[in-house]
CSV table of C-alpha atoms and ligand atoms in Angstrom, one decimal:
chain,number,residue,atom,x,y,z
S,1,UNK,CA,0.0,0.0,0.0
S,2,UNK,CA,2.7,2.3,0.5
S,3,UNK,CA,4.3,1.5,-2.6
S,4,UNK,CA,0.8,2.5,-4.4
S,5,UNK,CA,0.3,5.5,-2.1
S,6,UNK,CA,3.8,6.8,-3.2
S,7,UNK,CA,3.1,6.5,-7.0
S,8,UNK,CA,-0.1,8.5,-6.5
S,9,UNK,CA,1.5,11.1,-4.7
S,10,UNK,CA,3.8,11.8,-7.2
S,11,UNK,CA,1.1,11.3,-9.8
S,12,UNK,CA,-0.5,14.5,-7.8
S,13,UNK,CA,2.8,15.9,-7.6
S,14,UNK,CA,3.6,16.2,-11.2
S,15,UNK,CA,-0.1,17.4,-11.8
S,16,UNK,CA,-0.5,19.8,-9.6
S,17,UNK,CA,3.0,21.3,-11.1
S,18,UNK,CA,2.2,21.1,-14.5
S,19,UNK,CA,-1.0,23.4,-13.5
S,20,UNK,CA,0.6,25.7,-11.1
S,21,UNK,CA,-1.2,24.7,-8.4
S,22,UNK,CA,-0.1,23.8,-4.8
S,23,UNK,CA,-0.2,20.4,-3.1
S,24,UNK,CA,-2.2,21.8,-0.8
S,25,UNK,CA,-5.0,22.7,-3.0
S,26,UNK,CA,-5.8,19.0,-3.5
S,27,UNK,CA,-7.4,16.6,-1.0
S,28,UNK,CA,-6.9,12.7,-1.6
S,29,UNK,CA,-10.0,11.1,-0.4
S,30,UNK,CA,-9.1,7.1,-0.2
S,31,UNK,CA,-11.9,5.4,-2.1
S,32,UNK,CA,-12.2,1.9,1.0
S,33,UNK,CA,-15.5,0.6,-0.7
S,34,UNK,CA,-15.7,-3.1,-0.4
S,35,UNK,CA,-12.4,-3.2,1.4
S,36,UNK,CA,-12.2,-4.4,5.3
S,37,UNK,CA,-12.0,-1.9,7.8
S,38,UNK,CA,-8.4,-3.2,8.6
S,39,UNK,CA,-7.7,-1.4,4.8
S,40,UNK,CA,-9.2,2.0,6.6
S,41,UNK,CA,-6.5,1.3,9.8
S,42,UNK,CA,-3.5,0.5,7.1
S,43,UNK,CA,-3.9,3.9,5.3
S,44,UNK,CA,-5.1,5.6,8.2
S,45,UNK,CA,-1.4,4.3,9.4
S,46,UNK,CA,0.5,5.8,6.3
S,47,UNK,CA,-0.6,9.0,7.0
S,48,UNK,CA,-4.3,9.1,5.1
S,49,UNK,CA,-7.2,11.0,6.7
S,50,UNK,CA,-9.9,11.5,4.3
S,51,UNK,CA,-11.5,8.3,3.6
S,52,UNK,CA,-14.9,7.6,0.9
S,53,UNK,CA,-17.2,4.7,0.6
S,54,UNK,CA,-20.6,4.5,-1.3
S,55,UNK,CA,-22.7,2.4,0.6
S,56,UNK,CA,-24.4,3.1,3.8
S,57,UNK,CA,-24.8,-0.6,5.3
S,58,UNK,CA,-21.4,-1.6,4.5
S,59,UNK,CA,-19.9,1.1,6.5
S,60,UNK,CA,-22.0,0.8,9.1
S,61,UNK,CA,-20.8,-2.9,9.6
S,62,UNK,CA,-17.0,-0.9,9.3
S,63,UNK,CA,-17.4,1.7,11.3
S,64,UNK,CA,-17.2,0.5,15.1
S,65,UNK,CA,-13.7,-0.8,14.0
S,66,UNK,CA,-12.5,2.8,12.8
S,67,UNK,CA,-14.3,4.8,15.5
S,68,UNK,CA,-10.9,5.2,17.4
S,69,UNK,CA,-9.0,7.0,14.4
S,70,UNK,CA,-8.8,10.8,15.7
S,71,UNK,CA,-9.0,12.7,12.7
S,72,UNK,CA,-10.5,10.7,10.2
S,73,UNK,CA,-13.1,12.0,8.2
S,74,UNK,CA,-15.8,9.8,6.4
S,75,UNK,CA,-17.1,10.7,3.0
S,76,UNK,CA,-20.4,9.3,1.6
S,77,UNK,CA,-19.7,9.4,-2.0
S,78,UNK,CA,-22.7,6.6,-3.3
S,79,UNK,CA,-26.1,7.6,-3.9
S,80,UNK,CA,-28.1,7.8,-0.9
S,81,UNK,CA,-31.6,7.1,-0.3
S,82,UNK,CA,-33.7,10.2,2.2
S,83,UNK,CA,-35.2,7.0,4.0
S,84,UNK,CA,-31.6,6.6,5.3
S,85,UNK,CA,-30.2,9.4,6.2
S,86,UNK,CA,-30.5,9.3,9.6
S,87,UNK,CA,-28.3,6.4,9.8
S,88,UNK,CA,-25.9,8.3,7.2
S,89,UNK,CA,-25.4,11.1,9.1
S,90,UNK,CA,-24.8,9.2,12.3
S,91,UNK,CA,-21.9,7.4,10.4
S,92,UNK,CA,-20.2,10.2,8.0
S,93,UNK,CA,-18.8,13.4,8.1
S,94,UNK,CA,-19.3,14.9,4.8
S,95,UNK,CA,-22.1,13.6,2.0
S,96,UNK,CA,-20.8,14.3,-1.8
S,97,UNK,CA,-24.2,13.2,-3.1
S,98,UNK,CA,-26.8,15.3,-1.9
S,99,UNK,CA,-29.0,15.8,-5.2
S,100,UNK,CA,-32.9,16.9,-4.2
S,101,UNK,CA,-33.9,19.6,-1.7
S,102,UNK,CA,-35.7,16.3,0.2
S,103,UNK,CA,-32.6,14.3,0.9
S,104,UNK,CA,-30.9,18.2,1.9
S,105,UNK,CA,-34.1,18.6,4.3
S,106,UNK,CA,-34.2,15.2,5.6
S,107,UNK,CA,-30.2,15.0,6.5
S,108,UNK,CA,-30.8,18.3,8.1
S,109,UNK,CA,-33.2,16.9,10.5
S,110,UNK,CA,-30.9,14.8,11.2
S,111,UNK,CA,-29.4,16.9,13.7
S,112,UNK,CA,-25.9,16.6,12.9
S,113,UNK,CA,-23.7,19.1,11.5
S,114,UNK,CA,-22.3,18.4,7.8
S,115,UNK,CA,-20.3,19.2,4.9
S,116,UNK,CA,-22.4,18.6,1.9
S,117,UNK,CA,-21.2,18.3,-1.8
S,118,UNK,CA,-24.0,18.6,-4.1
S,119,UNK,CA,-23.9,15.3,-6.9
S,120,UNK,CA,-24.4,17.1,-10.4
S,121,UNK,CA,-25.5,14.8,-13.4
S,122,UNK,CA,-23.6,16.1,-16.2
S,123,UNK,CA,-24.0,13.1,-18.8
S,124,UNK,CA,-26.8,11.6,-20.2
S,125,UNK,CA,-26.4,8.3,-19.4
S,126,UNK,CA,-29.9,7.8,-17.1
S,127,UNK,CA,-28.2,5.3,-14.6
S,128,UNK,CA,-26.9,8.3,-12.9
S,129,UNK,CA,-28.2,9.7,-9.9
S,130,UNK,CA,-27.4,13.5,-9.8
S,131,UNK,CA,-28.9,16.8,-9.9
S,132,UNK,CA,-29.6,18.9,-13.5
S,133,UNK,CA,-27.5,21.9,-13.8
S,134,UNK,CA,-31.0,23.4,-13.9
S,135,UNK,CA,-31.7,22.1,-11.0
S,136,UNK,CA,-29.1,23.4,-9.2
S,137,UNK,CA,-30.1,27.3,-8.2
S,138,UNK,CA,-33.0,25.6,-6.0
S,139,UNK,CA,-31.0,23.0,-4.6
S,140,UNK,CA,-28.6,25.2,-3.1
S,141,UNK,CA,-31.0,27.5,-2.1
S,142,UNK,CA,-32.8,24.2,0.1
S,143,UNK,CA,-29.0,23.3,1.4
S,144,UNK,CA,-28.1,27.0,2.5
S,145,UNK,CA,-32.2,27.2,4.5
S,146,UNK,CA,-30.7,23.8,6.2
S,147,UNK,CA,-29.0,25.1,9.7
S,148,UNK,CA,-27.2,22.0,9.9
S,149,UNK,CA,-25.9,21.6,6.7
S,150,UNK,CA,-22.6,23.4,5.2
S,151,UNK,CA,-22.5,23.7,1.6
S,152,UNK,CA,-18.8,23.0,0.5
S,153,UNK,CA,-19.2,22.1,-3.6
S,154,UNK,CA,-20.0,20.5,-5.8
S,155,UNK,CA,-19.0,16.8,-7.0
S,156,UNK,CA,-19.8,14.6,-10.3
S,157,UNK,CA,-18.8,11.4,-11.9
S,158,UNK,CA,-18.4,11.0,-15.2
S,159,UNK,CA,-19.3,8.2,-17.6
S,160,UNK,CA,-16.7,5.7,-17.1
S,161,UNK,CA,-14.1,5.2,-20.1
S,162,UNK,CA,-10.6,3.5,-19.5
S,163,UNK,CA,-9.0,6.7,-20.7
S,164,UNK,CA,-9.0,10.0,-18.8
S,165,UNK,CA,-9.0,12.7,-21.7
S,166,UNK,CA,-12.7,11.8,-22.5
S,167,UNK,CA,-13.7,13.0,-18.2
S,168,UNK,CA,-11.8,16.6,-19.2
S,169,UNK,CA,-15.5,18.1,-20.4
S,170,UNK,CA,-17.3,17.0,-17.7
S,171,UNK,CA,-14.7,18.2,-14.9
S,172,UNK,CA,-14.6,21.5,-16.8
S,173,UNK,CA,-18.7,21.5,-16.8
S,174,UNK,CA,-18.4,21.4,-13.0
S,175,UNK,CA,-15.9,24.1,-12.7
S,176,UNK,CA,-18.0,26.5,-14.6
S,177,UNK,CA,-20.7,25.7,-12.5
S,178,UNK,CA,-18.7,26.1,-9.0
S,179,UNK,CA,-17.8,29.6,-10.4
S,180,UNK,CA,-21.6,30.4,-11.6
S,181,UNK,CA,-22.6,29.4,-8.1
S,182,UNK,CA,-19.5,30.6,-5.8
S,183,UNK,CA,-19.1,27.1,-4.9
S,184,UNK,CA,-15.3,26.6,-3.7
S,185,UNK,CA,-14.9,22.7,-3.8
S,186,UNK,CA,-15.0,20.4,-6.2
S,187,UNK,CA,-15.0,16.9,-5.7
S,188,UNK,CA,-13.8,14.8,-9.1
S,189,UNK,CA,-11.3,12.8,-10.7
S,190,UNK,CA,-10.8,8.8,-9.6
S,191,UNK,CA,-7.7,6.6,-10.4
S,192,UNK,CA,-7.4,6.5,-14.1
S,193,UNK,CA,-8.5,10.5,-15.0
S,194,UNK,CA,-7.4,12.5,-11.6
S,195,UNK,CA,-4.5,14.1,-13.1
S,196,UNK,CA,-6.8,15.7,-15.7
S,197,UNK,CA,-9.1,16.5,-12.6
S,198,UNK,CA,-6.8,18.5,-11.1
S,199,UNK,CA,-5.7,20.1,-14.4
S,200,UNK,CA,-9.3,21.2,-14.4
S,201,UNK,CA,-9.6,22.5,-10.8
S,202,UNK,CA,-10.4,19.7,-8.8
S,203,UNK,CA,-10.0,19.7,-4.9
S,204,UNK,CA,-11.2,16.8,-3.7
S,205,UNK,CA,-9.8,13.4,-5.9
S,206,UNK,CA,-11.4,10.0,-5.0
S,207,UNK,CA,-8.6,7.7,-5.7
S,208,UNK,CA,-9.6,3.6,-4.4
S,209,UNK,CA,-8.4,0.7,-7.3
S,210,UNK,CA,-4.6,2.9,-7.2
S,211,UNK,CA,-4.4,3.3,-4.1
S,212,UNK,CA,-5.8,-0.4,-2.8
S,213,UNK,CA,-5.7,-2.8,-6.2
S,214,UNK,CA,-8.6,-3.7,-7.7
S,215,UNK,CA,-11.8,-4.3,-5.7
S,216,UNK,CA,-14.2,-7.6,-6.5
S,217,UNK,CA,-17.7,-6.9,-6.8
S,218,UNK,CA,-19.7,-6.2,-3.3
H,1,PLP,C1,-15.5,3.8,-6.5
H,1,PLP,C2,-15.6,5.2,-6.7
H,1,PLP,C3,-14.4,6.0,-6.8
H,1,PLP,C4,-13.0,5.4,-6.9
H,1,PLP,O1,-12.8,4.8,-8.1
H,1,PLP,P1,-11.4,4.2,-8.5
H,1,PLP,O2,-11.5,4.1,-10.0
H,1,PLP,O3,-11.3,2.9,-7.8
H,1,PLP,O4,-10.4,5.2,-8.1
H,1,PLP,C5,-14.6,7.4,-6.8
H,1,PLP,N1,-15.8,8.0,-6.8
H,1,PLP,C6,-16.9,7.2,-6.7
H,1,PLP,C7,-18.2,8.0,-6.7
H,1,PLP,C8,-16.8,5.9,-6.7
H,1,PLP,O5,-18.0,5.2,-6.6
């Protein structure tokens, strides 16, 4: 893991150079869907802090064995249904898919306080869960009325492709929108296109399969 940690590093090194950007501008978030809580401990152990997984029941069968790491900070980055967001906010920090004023309202009951990305659908494939650009202006006008919630960015995913040019419209969509909106963060790029994330502003990267090997199906 350290070995793979190292390569990615530099693999944000060199990006963030080529763009005149600073190291610090770029969070690694550590993708540990499907992978054993012990995977969580290992990273947390090399230094890691920010840590995503996308669904709610698996972590909550993970998270009683990570509830000692000070620091660590637990992203929701799967689509999450309102029916369980109580149970999501108990167990995370941050949620990178909130997409309808409902799920904003219903975390906000919740009661606990939260950074929220806001999941924007930028592609037409309909499998997607996300909010329309469109959409958007009322969205964040539900997640700023919601005491509880913080509104950090935005966050999207692009249709998946082996190669990482073909994500470079999409990340730029989601720039343009963070500036139309004065949304700071955003959350995109994974393993194989977060170099051209970052190119394109990015600064949050989910990074799992080259940071942990390649996950088998949950
Ligand atoms: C799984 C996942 C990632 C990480 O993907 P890798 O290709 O393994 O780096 C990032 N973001 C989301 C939303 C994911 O579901």
């Amino acid at each position: 893991m350290k070995i793979r940690l190292d390569a990615v590093e530099e693999r944000i090194q060199h990006a963030v150079q080529r763009c005149g950007r600073s190291r610090g501008d770029v969070t690694l978030i550590a993708v540990t869907k499907v992978f054993p809580a012990s995977v969580i401990r290992d990273a947390y152990e090399l230094g890691l802090r920010e840590f995503g997984e996308n669904y709610v029941q698996e972590f909550q069968g993970k998270a009683n064995e990570v509830s000692d790491l000070i620091g660590a900070r637990f992203h929701l980055i799967g689509h999450l249904q309102s029916n369980k967001s109580k149970i999501a906010s108990e167990l995370f920090d941050v949620i990178q898919t909130v997409d309808t004023p409902k799920l904003a309202q219903r975390l906000d009951a919740a009661g606990k306080p939260l950074d929220v990305f806001l999941e924007v659908k930028l592609s037409a494939e309909d499998s997607k869960s996300g909010a329309l650009p469109p959409e958007l202006p009322a969205l964040i006008d539900a997640v700023k009325r919601c005491s509880h919630l913080r509104l950090a960015g935005l966050m999207t995913m692009p249709p998946w492709s082996d190669d990482a040019e073909p994500s470079r419209p999409y990340f730029r969509a989601l720039r343009l929108l963070g500036e139309q909106h004065g949304l700071a963060a955003l959350s995109m790029g994974m393993s194989h296109d977060f170099e051209v994330a970052i190119e394109e502003g990015a600064t949050h990267i989910r990074v799992g399969t080259a940071l942990f090997g390649r996950r088998k199906k949950p």
